[in-house]
mmCIF file of C-alpha atoms and ligand atoms in Angstrom:
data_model
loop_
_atom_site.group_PDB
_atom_site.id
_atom_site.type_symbol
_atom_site.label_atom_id
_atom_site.label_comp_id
_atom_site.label_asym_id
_atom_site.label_seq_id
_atom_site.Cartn_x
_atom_site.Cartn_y
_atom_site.Cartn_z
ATOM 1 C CA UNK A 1 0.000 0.000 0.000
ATOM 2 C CA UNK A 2 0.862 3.212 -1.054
ATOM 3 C CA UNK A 3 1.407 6.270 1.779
ATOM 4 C CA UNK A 4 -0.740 8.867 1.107
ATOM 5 C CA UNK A 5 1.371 12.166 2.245
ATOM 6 C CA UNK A 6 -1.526 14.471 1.492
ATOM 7 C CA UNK A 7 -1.569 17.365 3.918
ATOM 8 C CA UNK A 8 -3.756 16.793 5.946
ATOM 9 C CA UNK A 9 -3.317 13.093 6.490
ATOM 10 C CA UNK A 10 -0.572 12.783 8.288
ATOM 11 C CA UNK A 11 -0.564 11.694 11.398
ATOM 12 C CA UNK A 12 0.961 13.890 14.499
ATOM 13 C CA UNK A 13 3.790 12.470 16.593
ATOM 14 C CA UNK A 14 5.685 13.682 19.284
ATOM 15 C CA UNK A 15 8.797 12.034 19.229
ATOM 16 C CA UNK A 16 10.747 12.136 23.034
ATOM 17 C CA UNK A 17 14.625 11.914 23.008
ATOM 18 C CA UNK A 18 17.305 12.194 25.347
ATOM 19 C CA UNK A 19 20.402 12.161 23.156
ATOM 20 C CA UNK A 20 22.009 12.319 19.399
ATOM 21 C CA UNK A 21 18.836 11.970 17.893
ATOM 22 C CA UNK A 22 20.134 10.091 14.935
ATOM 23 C CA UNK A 23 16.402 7.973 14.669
ATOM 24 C CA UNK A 24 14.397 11.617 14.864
ATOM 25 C CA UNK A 25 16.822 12.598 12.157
ATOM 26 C CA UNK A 26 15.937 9.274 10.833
ATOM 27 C CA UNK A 27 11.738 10.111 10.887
ATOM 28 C CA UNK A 28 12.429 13.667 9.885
ATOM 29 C CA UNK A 29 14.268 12.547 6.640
ATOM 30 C CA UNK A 30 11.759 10.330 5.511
ATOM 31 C CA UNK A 31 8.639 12.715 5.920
ATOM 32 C CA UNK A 32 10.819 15.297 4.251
ATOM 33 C CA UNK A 33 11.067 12.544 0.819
ATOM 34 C CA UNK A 34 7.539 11.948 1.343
ATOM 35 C CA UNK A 35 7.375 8.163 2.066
ATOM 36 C CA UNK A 36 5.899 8.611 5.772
ATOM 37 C CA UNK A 37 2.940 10.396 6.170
ATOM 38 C CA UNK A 38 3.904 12.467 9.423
ATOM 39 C CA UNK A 39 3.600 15.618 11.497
ATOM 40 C CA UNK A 40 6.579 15.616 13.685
ATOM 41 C CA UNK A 41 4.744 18.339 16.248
ATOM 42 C CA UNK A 42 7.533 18.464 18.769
ATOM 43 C CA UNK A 43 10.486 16.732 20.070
ATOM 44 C CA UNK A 44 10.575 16.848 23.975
ATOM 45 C CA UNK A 45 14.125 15.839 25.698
ATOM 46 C CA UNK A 46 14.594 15.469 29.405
ATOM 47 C CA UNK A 47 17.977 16.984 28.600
ATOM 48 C CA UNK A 48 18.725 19.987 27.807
ATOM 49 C CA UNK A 49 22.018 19.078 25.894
ATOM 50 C CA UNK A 50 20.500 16.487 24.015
ATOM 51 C CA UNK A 51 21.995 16.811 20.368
ATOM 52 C CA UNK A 52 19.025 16.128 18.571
ATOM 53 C CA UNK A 53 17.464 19.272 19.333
ATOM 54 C CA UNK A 54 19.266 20.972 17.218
ATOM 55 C CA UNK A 55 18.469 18.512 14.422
ATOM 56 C CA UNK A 56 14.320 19.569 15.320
ATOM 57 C CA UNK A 57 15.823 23.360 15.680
ATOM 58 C CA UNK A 58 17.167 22.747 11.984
ATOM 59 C CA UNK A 59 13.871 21.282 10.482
ATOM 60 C CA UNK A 60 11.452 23.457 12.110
ATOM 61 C CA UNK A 61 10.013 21.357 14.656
ATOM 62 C CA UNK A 62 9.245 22.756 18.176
ATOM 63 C CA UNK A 63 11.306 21.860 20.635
ATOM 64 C CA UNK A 64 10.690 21.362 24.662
ATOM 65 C CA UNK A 65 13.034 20.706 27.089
ATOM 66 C CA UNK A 66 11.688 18.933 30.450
ATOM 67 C CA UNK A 67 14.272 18.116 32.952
ATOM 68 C CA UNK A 68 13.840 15.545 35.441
ATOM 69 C CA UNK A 69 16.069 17.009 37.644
ATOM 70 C CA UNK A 70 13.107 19.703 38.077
ATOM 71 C CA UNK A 71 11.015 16.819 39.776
ATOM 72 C CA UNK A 72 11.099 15.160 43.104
ATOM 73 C CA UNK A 73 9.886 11.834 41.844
ATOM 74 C CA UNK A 74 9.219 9.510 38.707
ATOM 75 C CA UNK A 75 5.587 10.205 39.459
ATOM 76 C CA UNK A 76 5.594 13.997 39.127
ATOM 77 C CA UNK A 77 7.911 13.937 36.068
ATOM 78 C CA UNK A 78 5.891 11.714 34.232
ATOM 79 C CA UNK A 79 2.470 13.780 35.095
ATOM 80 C CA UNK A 80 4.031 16.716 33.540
ATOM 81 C CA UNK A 81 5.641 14.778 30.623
ATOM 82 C CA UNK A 82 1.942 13.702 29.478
ATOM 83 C CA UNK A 83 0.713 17.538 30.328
ATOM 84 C CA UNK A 84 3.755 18.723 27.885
ATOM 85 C CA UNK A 85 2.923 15.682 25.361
ATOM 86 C CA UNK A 86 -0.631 15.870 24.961
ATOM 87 C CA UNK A 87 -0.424 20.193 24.025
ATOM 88 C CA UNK A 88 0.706 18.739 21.091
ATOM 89 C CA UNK A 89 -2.222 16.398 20.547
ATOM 90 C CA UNK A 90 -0.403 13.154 18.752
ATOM 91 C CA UNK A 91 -1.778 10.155 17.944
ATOM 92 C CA UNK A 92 1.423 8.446 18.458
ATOM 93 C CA UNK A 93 4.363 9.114 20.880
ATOM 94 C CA UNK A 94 7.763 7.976 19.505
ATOM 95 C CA UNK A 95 10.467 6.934 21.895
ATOM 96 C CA UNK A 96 13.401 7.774 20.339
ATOM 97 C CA UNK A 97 16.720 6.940 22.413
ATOM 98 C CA UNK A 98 14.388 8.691 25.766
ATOM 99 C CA UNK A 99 16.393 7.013 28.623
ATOM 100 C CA UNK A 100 13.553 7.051 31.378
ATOM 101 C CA UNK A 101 12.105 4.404 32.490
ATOM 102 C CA UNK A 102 8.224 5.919 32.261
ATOM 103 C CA UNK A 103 5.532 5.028 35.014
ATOM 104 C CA UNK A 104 2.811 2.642 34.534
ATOM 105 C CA UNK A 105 0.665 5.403 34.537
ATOM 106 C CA UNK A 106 2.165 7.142 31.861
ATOM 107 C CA UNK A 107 2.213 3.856 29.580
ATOM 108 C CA UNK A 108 -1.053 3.637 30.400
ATOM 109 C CA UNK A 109 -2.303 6.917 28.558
ATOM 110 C CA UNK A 110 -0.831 5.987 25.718
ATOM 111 C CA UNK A 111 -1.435 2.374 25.197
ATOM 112 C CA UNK A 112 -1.198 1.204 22.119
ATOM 113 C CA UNK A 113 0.298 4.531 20.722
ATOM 114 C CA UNK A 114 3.370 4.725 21.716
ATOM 115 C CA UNK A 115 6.426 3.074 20.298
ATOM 116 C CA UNK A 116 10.123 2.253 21.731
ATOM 117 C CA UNK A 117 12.893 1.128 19.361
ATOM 118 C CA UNK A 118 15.716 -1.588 21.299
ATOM 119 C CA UNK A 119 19.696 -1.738 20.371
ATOM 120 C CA UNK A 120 19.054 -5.787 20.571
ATOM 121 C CA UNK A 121 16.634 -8.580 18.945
ATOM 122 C CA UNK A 122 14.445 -8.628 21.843
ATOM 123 C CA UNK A 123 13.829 -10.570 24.173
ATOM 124 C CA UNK A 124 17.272 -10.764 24.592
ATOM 125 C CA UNK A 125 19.084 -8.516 26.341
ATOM 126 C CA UNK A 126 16.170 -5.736 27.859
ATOM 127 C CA UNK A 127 17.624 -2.410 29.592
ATOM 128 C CA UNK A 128 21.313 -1.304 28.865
ATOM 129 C CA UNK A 129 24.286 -2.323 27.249
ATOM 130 C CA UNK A 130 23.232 -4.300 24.775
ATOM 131 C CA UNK A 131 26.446 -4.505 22.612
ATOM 132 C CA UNK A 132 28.521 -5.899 25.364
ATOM 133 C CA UNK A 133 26.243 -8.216 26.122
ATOM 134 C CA UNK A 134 25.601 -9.473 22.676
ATOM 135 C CA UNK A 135 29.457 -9.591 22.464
ATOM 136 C CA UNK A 136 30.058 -11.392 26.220
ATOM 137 C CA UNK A 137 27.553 -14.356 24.999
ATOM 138 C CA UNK A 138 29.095 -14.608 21.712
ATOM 139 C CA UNK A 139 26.450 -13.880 19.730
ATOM 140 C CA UNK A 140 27.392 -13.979 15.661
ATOM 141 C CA UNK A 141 23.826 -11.964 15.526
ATOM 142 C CA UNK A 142 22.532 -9.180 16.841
ATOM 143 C CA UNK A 143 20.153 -6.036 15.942
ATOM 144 C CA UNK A 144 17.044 -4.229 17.116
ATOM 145 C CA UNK A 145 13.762 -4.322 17.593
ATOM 146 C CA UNK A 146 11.189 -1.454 17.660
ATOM 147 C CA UNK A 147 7.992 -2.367 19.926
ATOM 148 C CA UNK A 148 4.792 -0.940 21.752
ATOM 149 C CA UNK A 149 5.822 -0.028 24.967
ATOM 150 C CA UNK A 150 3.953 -1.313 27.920
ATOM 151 C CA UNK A 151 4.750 -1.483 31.556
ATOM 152 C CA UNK A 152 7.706 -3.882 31.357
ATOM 153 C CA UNK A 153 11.029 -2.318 30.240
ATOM 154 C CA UNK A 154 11.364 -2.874 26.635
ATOM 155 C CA UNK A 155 8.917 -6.126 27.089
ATOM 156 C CA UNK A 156 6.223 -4.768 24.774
ATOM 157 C CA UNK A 157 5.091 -6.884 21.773
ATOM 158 C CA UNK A 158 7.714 -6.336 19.190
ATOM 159 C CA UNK A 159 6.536 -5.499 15.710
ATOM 160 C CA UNK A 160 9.628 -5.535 13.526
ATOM 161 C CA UNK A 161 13.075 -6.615 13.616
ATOM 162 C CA UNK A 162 16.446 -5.935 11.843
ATOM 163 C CA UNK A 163 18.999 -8.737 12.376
ATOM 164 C CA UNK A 164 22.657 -7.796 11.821
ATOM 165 C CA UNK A 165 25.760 -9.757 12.038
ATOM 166 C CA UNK A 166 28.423 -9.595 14.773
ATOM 167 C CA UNK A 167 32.104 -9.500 12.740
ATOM 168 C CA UNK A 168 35.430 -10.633 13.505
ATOM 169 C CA UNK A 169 37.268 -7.518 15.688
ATOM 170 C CA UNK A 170 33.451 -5.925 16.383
ATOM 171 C CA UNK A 171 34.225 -4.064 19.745
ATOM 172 C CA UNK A 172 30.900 -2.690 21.234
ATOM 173 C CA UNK A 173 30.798 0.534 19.781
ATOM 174 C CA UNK A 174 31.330 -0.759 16.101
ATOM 175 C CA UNK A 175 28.362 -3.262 16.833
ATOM 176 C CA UNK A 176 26.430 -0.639 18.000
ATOM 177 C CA UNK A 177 27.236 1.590 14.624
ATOM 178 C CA UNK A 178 25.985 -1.240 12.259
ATOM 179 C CA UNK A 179 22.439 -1.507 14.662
ATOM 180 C CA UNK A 180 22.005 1.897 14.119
ATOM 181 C CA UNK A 181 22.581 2.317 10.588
ATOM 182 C CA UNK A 182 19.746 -0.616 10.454
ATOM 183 C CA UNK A 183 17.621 1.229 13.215
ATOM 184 C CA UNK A 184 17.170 4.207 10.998
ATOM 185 C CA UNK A 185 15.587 1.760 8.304
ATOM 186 C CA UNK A 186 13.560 -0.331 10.417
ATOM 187 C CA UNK A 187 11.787 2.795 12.675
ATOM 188 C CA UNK A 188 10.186 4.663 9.550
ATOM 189 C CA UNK A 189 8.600 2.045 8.294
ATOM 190 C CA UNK A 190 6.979 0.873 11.466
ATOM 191 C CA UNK A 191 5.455 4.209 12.027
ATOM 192 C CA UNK A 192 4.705 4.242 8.645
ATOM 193 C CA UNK A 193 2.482 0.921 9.042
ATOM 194 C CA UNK A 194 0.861 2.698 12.186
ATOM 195 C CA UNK A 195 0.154 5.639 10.085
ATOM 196 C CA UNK A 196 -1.637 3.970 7.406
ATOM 197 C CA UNK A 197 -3.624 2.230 9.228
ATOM 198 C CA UNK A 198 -2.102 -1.155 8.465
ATOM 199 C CA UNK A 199 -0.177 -1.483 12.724
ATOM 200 C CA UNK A 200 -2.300 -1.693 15.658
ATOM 201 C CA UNK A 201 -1.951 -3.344 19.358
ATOM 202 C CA UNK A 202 -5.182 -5.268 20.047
ATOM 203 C CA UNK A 203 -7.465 -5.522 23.160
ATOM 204 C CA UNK A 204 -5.490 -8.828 24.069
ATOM 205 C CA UNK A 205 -1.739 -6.927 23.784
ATOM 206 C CA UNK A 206 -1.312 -8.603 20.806
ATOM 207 C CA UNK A 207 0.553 -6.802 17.739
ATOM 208 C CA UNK A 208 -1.538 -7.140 14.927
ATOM 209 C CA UNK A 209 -0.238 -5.870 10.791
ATOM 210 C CA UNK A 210 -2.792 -5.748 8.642
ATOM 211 C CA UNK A 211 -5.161 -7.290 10.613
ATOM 212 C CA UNK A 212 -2.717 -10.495 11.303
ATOM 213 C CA UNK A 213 -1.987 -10.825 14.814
ATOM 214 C CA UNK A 214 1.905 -11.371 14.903
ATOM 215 C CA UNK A 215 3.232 -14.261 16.674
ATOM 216 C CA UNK A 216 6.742 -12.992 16.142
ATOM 217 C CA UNK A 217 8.133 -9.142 14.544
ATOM 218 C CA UNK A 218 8.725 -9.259 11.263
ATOM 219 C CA UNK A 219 11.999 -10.252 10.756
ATOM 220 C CA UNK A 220 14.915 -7.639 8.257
ATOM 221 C CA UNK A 221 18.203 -8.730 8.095
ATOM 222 C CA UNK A 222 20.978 -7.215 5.391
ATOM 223 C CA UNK A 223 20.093 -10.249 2.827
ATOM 224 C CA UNK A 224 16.425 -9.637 2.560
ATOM 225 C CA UNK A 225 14.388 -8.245 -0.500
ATOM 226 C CA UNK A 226 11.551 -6.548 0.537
ATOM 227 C CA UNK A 227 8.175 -8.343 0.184
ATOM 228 C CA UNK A 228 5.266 -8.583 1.367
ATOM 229 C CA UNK A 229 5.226 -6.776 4.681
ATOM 230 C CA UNK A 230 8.543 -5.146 3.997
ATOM 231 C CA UNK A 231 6.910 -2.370 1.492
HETATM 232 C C1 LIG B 301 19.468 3.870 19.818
HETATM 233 O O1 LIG B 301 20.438 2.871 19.823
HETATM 234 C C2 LIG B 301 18.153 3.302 20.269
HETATM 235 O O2 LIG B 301 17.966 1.975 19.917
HETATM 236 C C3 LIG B 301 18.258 3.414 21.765
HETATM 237 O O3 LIG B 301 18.932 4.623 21.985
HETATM 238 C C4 LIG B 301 19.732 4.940 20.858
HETATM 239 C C5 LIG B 301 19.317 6.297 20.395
HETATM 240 O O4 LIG B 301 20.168 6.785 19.393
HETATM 241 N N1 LIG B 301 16.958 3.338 22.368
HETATM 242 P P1 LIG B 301 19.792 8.157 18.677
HETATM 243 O O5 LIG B 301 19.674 9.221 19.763
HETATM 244 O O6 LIG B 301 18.513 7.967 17.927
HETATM 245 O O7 LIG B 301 20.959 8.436 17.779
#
């Protein structure tokens, strides 16, 4: 299925960061070619040095800065978060390298519409570090996964997978360059499913692509031709 990037039809995101931004820049670039049918509204970071603000200062988008160090508690932080989120009135909130761990009440608000993308092929290796792990097992694969987020730290039904290799001499920061590279394929086009229509969570927590409830995330690894799914 086509997009359709009518104005107009595009469906508002927030997108919530914390560092380099390299997956906003990621989103931003493919709106700006026209194959995902978005209205980046604002990118809120709970850092105030977080480098991709600058790349939302460079496209236009409006930026917020939220520290948590303004907030006694993961409670209060979060209740202002969704105050600052909702202004903006998205239909989907994009985690985007955000590095809080967000309340279950938070989650809550935004079930189903909110999405998280994982430096691993998850279930393997939840929360941080995920390069050195991959490397300390001995993995020859690795990747990431992008998922709805529910209450469980990065334990939301995965909807779509990139699977890379590990290489001879990979140390974890040259791992963690070849994810990314993948991560800024695989993102856009699962927000681009959600935005037409095709991605949804069900009533049971199930991730469900058109209308197929998916028993594992579609799978994109460096040898694949896109079919199917992958268009
Ligand atoms: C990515 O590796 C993402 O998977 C993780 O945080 C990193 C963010 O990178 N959640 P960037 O800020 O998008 O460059």
């Amino acid at each position: 299925m086509a997009a359709e990037t009518t104005a107009g039809a595009r469906l508002p995101l927030v997108v919530l960061i914390s560092g380099g931004g390299s997956n906003l820049q990621a989103l931003i670039d493919a709106e700006r070619a026209g194959t995902l049918p978005v209205d980046i509204r604002a990118v809120i970071s709970n850092r105030a040095d977080a480098g991709g603000l600058a790349r939302a200062g460079r496209a236009g988008i409006a930026t917020r800065v939220l520290s948590h160090r303004d907030f006694g508690n993961r409670e209060d932080y979060d209740r202002a978060l969704d105050g600052l989120v909702r202004e903006f009135e998205p239909e989907l909130v994009v985690l985007a390298g955000f590095m809080r761990i967000l309340t279950p009440r938070f989650v809550a608000g935004f079930r189903g519409r909110m999405f998280n993308i994982h430096p691993s092929l998850l279930p393997k290796y939840p929360g941080l570090h995920t390069h050195q792990r991959a490397l300390d097992a001995g993995d020859t694969e690795h990747g990431a996964t992008v998922h709805f987020v529910t209450e469980e730290l990065d334990g939301g039904p995965p909807v779509l997978q990139a699977r890379v290799p590990v290489l001879p001499g990979d140390d974890a920061e040259r791992l963690a360059a070849r994810v990314l590279e993948h991560e800024h394929h695989i993102y856009p086009l699962a927000v681009r499913w959600f935005a037409d229509g095709r991605l949804a969570l069900d009533a049971e927590g199930r991730a469900r692509l058109d209308g197929e409830a998916l028993r594992a995330p579609i799978q994109l690894d460096d040898a694949s031709t896109p079919v199917g799914h992958l268009s």
